[in-house]
C-alpha cells in the first residue's frame, strides 16, 4: 500500500545521476584516464606550493615480476599517507622507485641467454638485464596506478638509471675515502649454487638434515703436562660436528678456558678428554661403556697442546675460546678458520691460515701439504654435500668415528635459490663498523664529552632520535646494528654497480684518489655502469697515479694494476637512495636538505619546522633497507636518513598461513582490481591493522565489496536528497537549524576530529571502522530514515526541509573529503555529483580535509551529551514500547503512534529545546510534551486511552506510547489533527496541502472554498 499514484507523484523523492551500480572494473580506468588528462599529480604539486612539506621516501620494490598483495598493501598504505597528508595541508610529493640490479634478474637473463652469454661482451649482457628490469618497472607502474596510487609515475627513480648508478659509486667512494672500506679474507655466507657471497639479509633459516658425528682426535703432546695422572697413557679428545666436509680444513680444537674438563678412562685403557658437564651425554652418544674419571682440570691447561688430524698428516692445535658452550657437543670444538666466523677470529689469534680449499662451486680440493699419497682422497673435487658421507666413511675406516646419527636442525639457506649455504673464506670488500668516524677534514668525530665514536656506535645513537612505529622497531634495529659483523659489500656477479677501483697487483690495495674517483663518477653519469668495461675507464689510470701509488706501496717497484671486477651488494644500491633521490632529485632536495641540516641550522631562521621524513615498509626491513640506509647515511652524513619509520606486518590467509602457489591461497591484487575494482583492494588495505599480520582471502575481499555497496548506497541517498539544493541560496544558518540537524552536525564534527587524528597516527583501520559505522548506523539506519518524512513530503523549499538539506550537504561535503584518501575513485565520482559551489577544485584530491569548526562552529561535546539522553535514554525506551504495541497488533508502523511525555525541571528544558525534533527522533506521528509541575500527570496506564504502553521512566521523565489520534493523511501517512479534501484527493493534511500548493498543484477553487469552510 502506498499513496495513490497521482499523489505519490507529488512527493519530492531523491534524484541523482550518481549510479547505484558502481561498475568499478569498467569505470576506474576511465577515471584514471581523466586524472592523466588533468595532469592531477602536477596539479597537486602546484596546489602544494608554499605549504609545509611532508616527505614519504619510497622504498623500491624489486622489479622482477608482477605485483603481489604485499606490494599492493605497501603502496596502498603509502598512498593513504600521501593523500591524507596532502589533504591535511602539506605538500607531500611522492616519487616511487624501483630496485633493479642484482642476482634474481641476472639469473633470469642468464637462463634466457644460455650459452650465448659466454660470447657476449659484458655491456651487452647488462643491456639485456636493463631491458628485463625495465619490463617489470613498466608493468608494476601500470599495476600500482591501477589501484589508484598517486605519484610521479612518469619518472620514478630507478637504481639502474645512469644518474643513480653514478650516485651509488659516489657513495662507495665516500666510504672509501673516509677509510671505512677494506679488502680482506673472511668467511662469508656463500651460496655454492649461485656462486656468490650473501649478505646477512639474504640468508633465511630452514630445516636441513645433517650428519651428526663424534670424532676422535688423538693427543700427540705429552699427556702428563695436562695432568700427572695421564702420564704414559693414550689420550684423545672427542669433537662433535654436523659438517664433516669442514674436517679437511680442521686446524685446531677449541676449549673453554674456564670450564671443567675430565679425562675418562674406558675399558681399553684409553682416556678421553671432554667437558665435565657433557661427560654423561658424550659417554652415551659414543657408547664408551663404563668409564672412570682419571683427572679433572680447567680448559686453560689445554692451550697449545697438540692433536693428530684424524686422516690428514697435520698437527692440530689446542686453542682457547669463550664461545665454546656446555649445552651441546663435547666441549671440544673442531675449528676450521676458513669455514666459520668464530673459527676465523680464533684462527687469527693463533696465526692459523684461513685460506679456503673449497672453491666457489663448493668443491673441496685437497691440501697438498698434508696429503702425501699419489692417490688423492676420495672427497677431492667433490662438492661439500657429496663429500660428507665419504668423509664419514673415511673416519669409520680409520677408527676415528665414535658415534654418528642424522640431525634435523635449523640451517642457513640462500633466500634466492633456497639451497643450503656454507661459510667460506674469500677475498671480499668490507665496510668496517667499528672504525672511528672521521669528520670533515682531518679531525675525528667526537661526542659532546670529546670521546671518539665509531660508525656502529653513532648508528645506534641515531636510532634513538627516530620515531619507530611500532616502538619495538627501535630495539630490533639497535640489536641488529650492535651485533652485526662488518658489512660485506662485494658480490662476484656483473648486474650491479662495479666496485670501480684499480687494485695494485703487488699489495692488493686500491688507488684512493679523489680526483680519479670524481672522473669515474662523471663517466658513470654519462654512460652508466657499462663505462667501467670500456677503454675510457682504463685511460683514467695515468702513469702519474701509478707513480703516486708506488711511493706508498709497501711492495716496492710496482707498476701493474687490475680493474676490480666485483660489484656492490644491492642493499648498498637501495641503501643510498636518500643520497641518489632525496638529496639529488630537484623535486625533493630542498626539503630533504632542510631536514638533514635541522640541528645545525636553526640560528635565526624563522622557525619553519623541518619536514618529517618517513620510511614505511615491511617489518623485515630492519635488517634490510632501514638498516642499510641508516649505515650509509650515518657514515656519509653523520645522521639517520629518516625521522619516522613505520613497519607493516605480513599478509596471510584466513588461517594465518603464508600465501603460496602450492596452497593456492594467494590473493592477486590485479585480479581483484579487474574483477571487483581497485577500490576494493584499497578498502581491504584500510580494513586491516597493518602493524599486525593481516588476513586476506577471496572471502574477505567479497566482504569489502559488500561493504562498498552499502557505503555507495549511503552516498547515493545523500546526493539524491540534495537535488534542488543550491548552497549559496538555500543554506540555513547553523543557529536556526532544527535541533536534530544540529545534533547530526555535531556528530559529524566529532567524527571528523577523530578521523583527522587517526590519519595523523596512520590508524587507517579506525577510519575505516568509524566511517562504516557512521554511514550504516548513524546515517542509513537512523538519520536518513527519519528524514524521509521531511524530505519527501514537506514543501520543497520549506525551512525545515532546507535545514535537513543543509546538514545532508555538509555531511556529504565532509565525508567525501574524509574518505578520499581511501576511496580514491568513488570520492572523486561523488565530488562531481555534489551541488555546484563556486571556486571548487576540479577533483576532491585537490581539496583539503574539512576543518572541524567549519562543519559545526561549537564544541560538540555538550550537545552530544544532551543527545545521549535523548537518543539512548528516551529513544531506546520508546522503540521498545513501539515494538511491544506492534507485537500486540495495536499498531503497524511507528507513524501510527503518538508519544506523550511528562517531565519537569532540567529534563523538561532539554525536551523543550529539542521539541521540534522529537517527532523525527522517535519517528512517530506526534509527540506531546507536558510540564509535570503544572499539568496533571496520569498516575496509571488506566488513565490513558486503551492500547497505550508506558515507557520505563528515566528520572522524573514519564511517558506513554499510544495509538495515534487524528486522521491518517493520504499523502504523508502521518496521523494529523486535521485532514481535508484537497482537489481530487481526500484526506490530505494541512502540511501536505501547503506542500502541494508550493509545487503548483492548486485545488479547483470550489473545492478549496469548501475545504476552508469546513475548517
Ligand atoms: Zn643461492
Ligand atoms: Zn701496491
Ligand atoms: Zn500529510
JSON list of C-alpha atoms in Angstrom, two decimals, residues 213 215 217 237-255 309-311 314 316-317 319 323-324 329-340 342-344 346 352 391:
[
{"chain": "A", "resi": 213, "resn": "UNK", "atom": "CA", "xyz": [79.19, -37.22, 14.18]},
{"chain": "A", "resi": 215, "resn": "UNK", "atom": "CA", "xyz": [85.28, -37.86, 16.02]},
{"chain": "A", "resi": 217, "resn": "UNK", "atom": "CA", "xyz": [91.41, -36.55, 17.84]},
{"chain": "A", "resi": 237, "resn": "UNK", "atom": "CA", "xyz": [89.64, -35.74, 22.78]},
{"chain": "A", "resi": 238, "resn": "UNK", "atom": "CA", "xyz": [86.29, -36.03, 21.02]},
{"chain": "A", "resi": 239, "resn": "UNK", "atom": "CA", "xyz": [84.84, -33.37, 18.78]},
{"chain": "A", "resi": 240, "resn": "UNK", "atom": "CA", "xyz": [81.28, -33.18, 17.53]},
{"chain": "A", "resi": 241, "resn": "UNK", "atom": "CA", "xyz": [80.34, -31.74, 14.14]},
{"chain": "A", "resi": 242, "resn": "UNK", "atom": "CA", "xyz": [77.40, -31.57, 11.73]},
{"chain": "A", "resi": 243, "resn": "UNK", "atom": "CA", "xyz": [79.62, -30.51, 8.80]},
{"chain": "A", "resi": 244, "resn": "UNK", "atom": "CA", "xyz": [82.02, -33.42, 8.15]},
{"chain": "A", "resi": 245, "resn": "UNK", "atom": "CA", "xyz": [83.09, -31.64, 4.94]},
{"chain": "A", "resi": 246, "resn": "UNK", "atom": "CA", "xyz": [84.86, -28.99, 7.06]},
{"chain": "A", "resi": 247, "resn": "UNK", "atom": "CA", "xyz": [87.15, -31.61, 8.64]},
{"chain": "A", "resi": 248, "resn": "UNK", "atom": "CA", "xyz": [89.76, -31.37, 5.82]},
{"chain": "A", "resi": 249, "resn": "UNK", "atom": "CA", "xyz": [90.03, -27.69, 6.88]},
{"chain": "A", "resi": 250, "resn": "UNK", "atom": "CA", "xyz": [90.29, -28.55, 10.59]},
{"chain": "A", "resi": 251, "resn": "UNK", "atom": "CA", "xyz": [93.30, -26.77, 12.12]},
{"chain": "A", "resi": 252, "resn": "UNK", "atom": "CA", "xyz": [92.50, -26.59, 15.82]},
{"chain": "A", "resi": 253, "resn": "UNK", "atom": "CA", "xyz": [90.32, -27.81, 18.67]},
{"chain": "A", "resi": 254, "resn": "UNK", "atom": "CA", "xyz": [88.89, -25.09, 20.92]},
{"chain": "A", "resi": 255, "resn": "UNK", "atom": "CA", "xyz": [88.28, -25.46, 24.66]},
{"chain": "A", "resi": 309, "resn": "UNK", "atom": "CA", "xyz": [94.25, -34.86, 12.46]},
{"chain": "A", "resi": 310, "resn": "UNK", "atom": "CA", "xyz": [92.06, -37.97, 12.00]},
{"chain": "A", "resi": 311, "resn": "UNK", "atom": "CA", "xyz": [93.01, -38.51, 8.36]},
{"chain": "A", "resi": 314, "resn": "UNK", "atom": "CA", "xyz": [98.56, -32.42, 10.11]},
{"chain": "A", "resi": 316, "resn": "UNK", "atom": "CA", "xyz": [96.01, -29.86, 15.30]},
{"chain": "A", "resi": 317, "resn": "UNK", "atom": "CA", "xyz": [96.45, -27.12, 17.88]},
{"chain": "A", "resi": 319, "resn": "UNK", "atom": "CA", "xyz": [93.19, -23.37, 21.44]},
{"chain": "A", "resi": 323, "resn": "UNK", "atom": "CA", "xyz": [82.16, -19.11, 22.74]},
{"chain": "A", "resi": 324, "resn": "UNK", "atom": "CA", "xyz": [82.50, -22.85, 23.47]},
{"chain": "A", "resi": 329, "resn": "UNK", "atom": "CA", "xyz": [78.59, -31.33, 21.74]},
{"chain": "A", "resi": 330, "resn": "UNK", "atom": "CA", "xyz": [81.58, -32.32, 23.83]},
{"chain": "A", "resi": 331, "resn": "UNK", "atom": "CA", "xyz": [83.12, -29.05, 24.97]},
{"chain": "A", "resi": 332, "resn": "UNK", "atom": "CA", "xyz": [85.92, -29.62, 22.42]},
{"chain": "A", "resi": 333, "resn": "UNK", "atom": "CA", "xyz": [85.15, -27.69, 19.23]},
{"chain": "A", "resi": 334, "resn": "UNK", "atom": "CA", "xyz": [86.65, -28.59, 15.89]},
{"chain": "A", "resi": 335, "resn": "UNK", "atom": "CA", "xyz": [87.93, -25.35, 14.38]},
{"chain": "A", "resi": 336, "resn": "UNK", "atom": "CA", "xyz": [88.24, -24.59, 10.65]},
{"chain": "A", "resi": 337, "resn": "UNK", "atom": "CA", "xyz": [89.20, -20.91, 10.26]},
{"chain": "A", "resi": 338, "resn": "UNK", "atom": "CA", "xyz": [88.16, -20.84, 6.61]},
{"chain": "A", "resi": 339, "resn": "UNK", "atom": "CA", "xyz": [84.59, -22.00, 7.33]},
{"chain": "A", "resi": 340, "resn": "UNK", "atom": "CA", "xyz": [83.24, -20.16, 10.32]},
{"chain": "A", "resi": 342, "resn": "UNK", "atom": "CA", "xyz": [84.22, -17.70, 15.27]},
{"chain": "A", "resi": 343, "resn": "UNK", "atom": "CA", "xyz": [86.79, -20.12, 13.91]},
{"chain": "A", "resi": 344, "resn": "UNK", "atom": "CA", "xyz": [88.23, -17.39, 11.74]},
{"chain": "A", "resi": 346, "resn": "UNK", "atom": "CA", "xyz": [90.21, -17.72, 16.84]},
{"chain": "A", "resi": 352, "resn": "UNK", "atom": "CA", "xyz": [96.28, -20.13, 11.62]},
{"chain": "A", "resi": 391, "resn": "UNK", "atom": "CA", "xyz": [84.49, -38.32, 4.84]}
]
